Amino acid sequence: MAGLGFACLLLALAVCAYGIAASLYGVRSGRVEYSESGRRSVYALAGVLTVAMIVLEIAFLGNDFAFNTVADTSSRTTPALYRAAAVWSSQEGSLLLWAWLLSLWSSLALFLTRRRLRDVAAYATAILLGFGGFFVGLMVFYANPFATTHPVPPEGVGLDPLLRFPTMIIHPPMLYSGYTLCIIPLAFGMGALLARRVDADWIKAIRRFAFAAWLFLGAGILLGALWSYSELGWGGYWGWDAVENASLMPWLTGTAFLHSLMIQEKRGMLKVWNVSLALATGTLAIMGTFLVRSGILDSIHAFGGHTLGVPFVFLIGTLIGGSIYLVVSRRDMLRSEHRLDSWLSRESIFLANNVVLVGLCFVIFWGTYFPLISEAVTGQEASVGPPWFDRYTVPLALILVLLSGVGPVIAWRRATLANARRNFVVPIVCALLVLLALEIAGVTQKPLAITMFCLAGFVFGSVGQEFFRGTRARRAMAGEAAPLALLALVRRNRRRYGGYIVHIGIAVLFVAVAASSSFQHASQLGLSPGQSTRVGAYSVRYVKPTATLTPKYDEAHTGSTLSLGALLDVSEHGRHVATLNPSEGFYASQEASQGTVGSLIGGQPVSHVAMNGSLARNVWVAIEPDIETPALKRIVTVGNSTLPPEDALVGIAYLARAYLQHPPQAQFNFLVSPLVFWIWIGGLISFGGGLIALWPAPSVVRRRVAARSRARALRGLARA
Amino acid sequence: MAFLIAILTLVLIGLVVLVVGAPLRRARRLADASLAVDDGHDVSDGAASGASVAADERRHDELEAAREAKYREIRDAELDFRTGKLSRDDYDAIDAELRAEAIEILDQIERSASEDGPEGPERALRPS
């Protein structure tokens, strides 16, 4: 089957080459059939890569260790669901996933534009196939997912234990969908510049894809944060890691693009800015992909040092150079059709929001690439940590939340000061009520966090007022009951009210980030059974140690040989709250030098975090058991010298029993984080709002609305 | 197994050629049929006429996009007014301005459609 997979890659490369040539020839010569053939090449690419993906999935699910990627990242003991997801845990498999998703999204975009924008779409086809060809080329020449080995190993290494977590099954496809969807606005933006058609039509064609990119990228980022918090032993959800930052940057410029494209649609303004944002977002998505694969910056998410750096640098250089050339050479036709009517208008708030978002992106870009920049300038690699990022991003985030509350209550084109004053009363009262509530609750420390809470109150007030007034207006017009009027309002103005819901979700998310980071209680200490400690309002007692021997299968699918943990009793003011059981899994290693017993637990230990909490507060515990005591080490040494491989597990059983009988002091990491789960609830609210905004109105409704709008416009003609 | 893989690969190549080549085959058939009707027809006229159709389509698409955007702007201004973000005077001025712009676009669509042929105007004014 490996042969079929590789044949698919070669065929995909040929399809890309043909499709690029056909599209370009078609659009340059006016021969529509060639452009059409080029578009169909994208469909064919999607079909061929789907076959390749199926071949690789079959290899993983069938434990075909002749495939190098299967042997390196899967094993018979890896549960089936994780085996299916292990495809994208390797460099090679993730490249295939990237190319496959790109081909699917590109096919959808080109199918939906098949009767419009023929010239722009033809150039976009060539560009999308160029990206497809690049990634397929990487697989053919550098990282072949269908490479095989002989003799076939009897067992695989297994999936990295850190990746055996449900959200990690869908995190990469979400993130990669976001990245690949970012390429579609880039391709159409470049196509519009090449075809010299820079009106709002190309924006209209890709608006939903830009929104989908934003949605998927955001969901991928939040799933990654959930994995980090729930699985990694450090207790954080965001560490300003290079790869995390790389995914955040295109999301920020994508957010800016989603706002500013409305101005071009309505007013024919910001053409240079919009096309630049589309190109920058796509380029940042490629840079993010490059960071994960090149190994040039340290990250727990990266695939490590690899040979893919040079082709990526070439691609990024071409993208940046090409983008600058196209924008500069087409600057005459990118002039705005109108000027800003008033500084007190939604357009100007959107502009301010764009400046803040791009500013945030620049700060993160600088901090992320600082090690490379400093090495290039001084010859020494230096890096910046979370405090540096916080210093600049926190004030910008505060301004962003403020603007997300101001935007909804300001009219398009121009608002009067009197109207603005009236519209700001409710939001400001909401913000002051939040401040008062915090004062009464005794929350007077951490001014930045308090400012964030008040600004979130401002956003809730402003968006709530918008829903209330909109519903009231709808009721006055249609005489409907309030719930029906609200539904009709949202259904008829999906973009506007879906967007408002997104604002609410983002405000919730920022409140959760501010609360969980500013008011967190943390404690790191060693405890022996029977000992207690206090963390915030909670008392935690180490009741007894636990040990689980998991030779082949374990309930949690951790795959560890041995799991050592602790039973902890958590109480608040003498009242029992929860019993927690954090543990650490010890995994087998491939190092024969560790001995028959030692190699069974010699791999990278992985923490299994225990949590308990409500929506208000979350208690989080990780344990680091000490198995390096002389008594435990002696058991391993004796086992190594006396036990044959088939009985090595007996040695581990002895070790577990000794640990339970004479447990050494274990290191614990305790955290009590207020509101932390609201980060993901905020994400879900935003996701829901995004779906509402993205969902197309039924064609009947669209036709009815268009007919009504036309009738309104013509009434003006009759009066004129 | 190797034989099966070879067969599958060939089938895949055949399918790709079928899908990708379909527009070229269709164009060839149309060209043959057109040649059969008019033997003395200059083939280059076809490309020129294709380019002209593409230009018309392009103009039509642009106008339709402008019309949709203008309709949306009219609706947004009305909603801004009804939710208290615009004063009556501002709304009246903006609404009149927007409607005038919409009528200008509709006129352009009508003109462009009447240049296209008898069925053009109806098609152009039909809300998409």
PDB file of N, CA and C in Angstrom, chain A residues 362-396:
ATOM      1  N   PHE A 362       2.316  42.804  16.053  1.00  0.00           N
ATOM      2  CA  PHE A 362       3.706  43.228  15.922  1.00  0.00           C
ATOM      3  C   PHE A 362       4.496  42.918  17.201  1.00  0.00           C
ATOM      4  N   VAL A 363       3.880  43.206  18.356  1.00  0.00           N
ATOM      5  CA  VAL A 363       4.549  42.934  19.637  1.00  0.00           C
ATOM      6  C   VAL A 363       4.876  41.442  19.747  1.00  0.00           C
ATOM      7  N   ILE A 364       3.870  40.619  19.412  1.00  0.00           N
ATOM      8  CA  ILE A 364       4.073  39.161  19.534  1.00  0.00           C
ATOM      9  C   ILE A 364       5.109  38.687  18.517  1.00  0.00           C
ATOM     10  N   PHE A 365       5.066  39.271  17.322  1.00  0.00           N
ATOM     11  CA  PHE A 365       6.042  38.912  16.288  1.00  0.00           C
ATOM     12  C   PHE A 365       7.457  39.222  16.779  1.00  0.00           C
ATOM     13  N   TRP A 366       7.616  40.415  17.330  1.00  0.00           N
ATOM     14  CA  TRP A 366       8.941  40.849  17.808  1.00  0.00           C
ATOM     15  C   TRP A 366       9.425  39.912  18.917  1.00  0.00           C
ATOM     16  N   GLY A 367       8.536  39.635  19.885  1.00  0.00           N
ATOM     17  CA  GLY A 367       8.925  38.771  21.004  1.00  0.00           C
ATOM     18  C   GLY A 367       9.233  37.355  20.569  1.00  0.00           C
ATOM     19  N   THR A 368       8.487  36.878  19.578  1.00  0.00           N
ATOM     20  CA  THR A 368       8.673  35.494  19.124  1.00  0.00           C
ATOM     21  C   THR A 368       9.974  35.335  18.346  1.00  0.00           C
ATOM     22  N   TYR A 369      10.214  36.303  17.467  1.00  0.00           N
ATOM     23  CA  TYR A 369      11.398  36.176  16.602  1.00  0.00           C
ATOM     24  C   TYR A 369      12.627  36.881  17.191  1.00  0.00           C
ATOM     25  N   PHE A 370      12.480  37.410  18.425  1.00  0.00           N
ATOM     26  CA  PHE A 370      13.587  38.117  19.044  1.00  0.00           C
ATOM     27  C   PHE A 370      14.865  37.257  19.134  1.00  0.00           C
ATOM     28  N   PRO A 371      14.735  35.961  19.500  1.00  0.00           N
ATOM     29  CA  PRO A 371      15.961  35.150  19.547  1.00  0.00           C
ATOM     30  C   PRO A 371      16.716  35.151  18.224  1.00  0.00           C
ATOM     31  N   LEU A 372      15.973  35.090  17.115  1.00  0.00           N
ATOM     32  CA  LEU A 372      16.634  35.089  15.802  1.00  0.00           C
ATOM     33  C   LEU A 372      17.216  36.472  15.500  1.00  0.00           C
ATOM     34  N   ILE A 373      16.422  37.508  15.857  1.00  0.00           N
ATOM     35  CA  ILE A 373      16.878  38.878  15.570  1.00  0.00           C
ATOM     36  C   ILE A 373      18.141  39.183  16.381  1.00  0.00           C
ATOM     37  N   SER A 374      18.117  38.808  17.668  1.00  0.00           N
ATOM     38  CA  SER A 374      19.282  39.123  18.514  1.00  0.00           C
ATOM     39  C   SER A 374      20.514  38.343  18.065  1.00  0.00           C
ATOM     40  N   GLU A 375      20.274  37.120  17.611  1.00  0.00           N
ATOM     41  CA  GLU A 375      21.418  36.321  17.146  1.00  0.00           C
ATOM     42  C   GLU A 375      22.012  36.927  15.880  1.00  0.00           C
ATOM     43  N   ALA A 376      21.114  37.443  15.017  1.00  0.00           N
ATOM     44  CA  ALA A 376      21.593  38.040  13.768  1.00  0.00           C
ATOM     45  C   ALA A 376      22.367  39.329  14.043  1.00  0.00           C
ATOM     46  N   VAL A 377      21.907  40.107  15.055  1.00  0.00           N
ATOM     47  CA  VAL A 377      22.532  41.411  15.316  1.00  0.00           C
ATOM     48  C   VAL A 377      23.760  41.279  16.215  1.00  0.00           C
ATOM     49  N   THR A 378      23.616  40.539  17.327  1.00  0.00           N
ATOM     50  CA  THR A 378      24.700  40.487  18.314  1.00  0.00           C
ATOM     51  C   THR A 378      25.515  39.194  18.264  1.00  0.00           C
ATOM     52  N   GLY A 379      24.987  38.215  17.551  1.00  0.00           N
ATOM     53  CA  GLY A 379      25.684  36.927  17.502  1.00  0.00           C
ATOM     54  C   GLY A 379      25.334  36.039  18.675  1.00  0.00           C
ATOM     55  N   GLN A 380      24.533  36.565  19.612  1.00  0.00           N
ATOM     56  CA  GLN A 380      24.138  35.759  20.771  1.00  0.00           C
ATOM     57  C   GLN A 380      22.621  35.631  20.820  1.00  0.00           C
ATOM     58  N   GLU A 381      22.163  34.406  21.100  1.00  0.00           N
ATOM     59  CA  GLU A 381      20.717  34.201  21.132  1.00  0.00           C
ATOM     60  C   GLU A 381      20.169  34.631  22.491  1.00  0.00           C
ATOM     61  N   ALA A 382      19.187  35.496  22.463  1.00  0.00           N
ATOM     62  CA  ALA A 382      18.521  35.916  23.702  1.00  0.00           C
ATOM     63  C   ALA A 382      17.021  35.796  23.480  1.00  0.00           C
ATOM     64  N   SER A 383      16.290  35.574  24.545  1.00  0.00           N
ATOM     65  CA  SER A 383      14.846  35.455  24.348  1.00  0.00           C
ATOM     66  C   SER A 383      14.110  36.269  25.402  1.00  0.00           C
ATOM     67  N   VAL A 384      12.855  36.535  25.129  1.00  0.00           N
ATOM     68  CA  VAL A 384      12.041  37.278  26.089  1.00  0.00           C
ATOM     69  C   VAL A 384      10.991  36.324  26.653  1.00  0.00           C
ATOM     70  N   GLY A 385      10.613  36.559  27.902  1.00  0.00           N
ATOM     71  CA  GLY A 385       9.685  35.648  28.555  1.00  0.00           C
ATOM     72  C   GLY A 385       8.299  36.253  28.730  1.00  0.00           C
ATOM     73  N   PRO A 386       7.420  35.520  29.420  1.00  0.00           N
ATOM     74  CA  PRO A 386       6.047  35.998  29.612  1.00  0.00           C
ATOM     75  C   PRO A 386       5.943  37.415  30.188  1.00  0.00           C
ATOM     76  N   PRO A 387       6.787  37.830  31.174  1.00  0.00           N
ATOM     77  CA  PRO A 387       6.631  39.201  31.688  1.00  0.00           C
ATOM     78  C   PRO A 387       6.775  40.257  30.601  1.00  0.00           C
ATOM     79  N   TRP A 388       7.698  40.025  29.660  1.00  0.00           N
ATOM     80  CA  TRP A 388       7.890  40.981  28.555  1.00  0.00           C
ATOM     81  C   TRP A 388       6.612  41.072  27.717  1.00  0.00           C
ATOM     82  N   PHE A 389       6.061  39.888  27.362  1.00  0.00           N
ATOM     83  CA  PHE A 389       4.844  39.890  26.551  1.00  0.00           C
ATOM     84  C   PHE A 389       3.698  40.571  27.306  1.00  0.00           C
ATOM     85  N   ASP A 390       3.578  40.250  28.617  1.00  0.00           N
ATOM     86  CA  ASP A 390       2.471  40.809  29.406  1.00  0.00           C
ATOM     87  C   ASP A 390       2.540  42.336  29.458  1.00  0.00           C
ATOM     88  N   ARG A 391       3.764  42.869  29.556  1.00  0.00           N
ATOM     89  CA  ARG A 391       3.943  44.316  29.692  1.00  0.00           C
ATOM     90  C   ARG A 391       3.287  45.062  28.517  1.00  0.00           C
ATOM     91  N   TYR A 392       3.407  44.492  27.319  1.00  0.00           N
ATOM     92  CA  TYR A 392       2.878  45.190  26.140  1.00  0.00           C
ATOM     93  C   TYR A 392       1.482  44.709  25.726  1.00  0.00           C
ATOM     94  N   THR A 393       1.218  43.425  25.923  1.00  0.00           N
ATOM     95  CA  THR A 393      -0.059  42.907  25.411  1.00  0.00           C
ATOM     96  C   THR A 393      -1.237  43.250  26.326  1.00  0.00           C
ATOM     97  N   VAL A 394      -1.000  43.343  27.635  1.00  0.00           N
ATOM     98  CA  VAL A 394      -2.123  43.605  28.549  1.00  0.00           C
ATOM     99  C   VAL A 394      -2.776  44.970  28.264  1.00  0.00           C
ATOM    100  N   PRO A 395      -1.992  46.077  28.179  1.00  0.00           N
ATOM    101  CA  PRO A 395      -2.654  47.361  27.865  1.00  0.00           C
ATOM    102  C   PRO A 395      -3.384  47.328  26.521  1.00  0.00           C
ATOM    103  N   LEU A 396      -2.767  46.672  25.528  1.00  0.00           N
ATOM    104  CA  LEU A 396      -3.420  46.611  24.212  1.00  0.00           C
ATOM    105  C   LEU A 396      -4.712  45.796  24.287  1.00  0.00           C
TER     106      LEU A 396
END
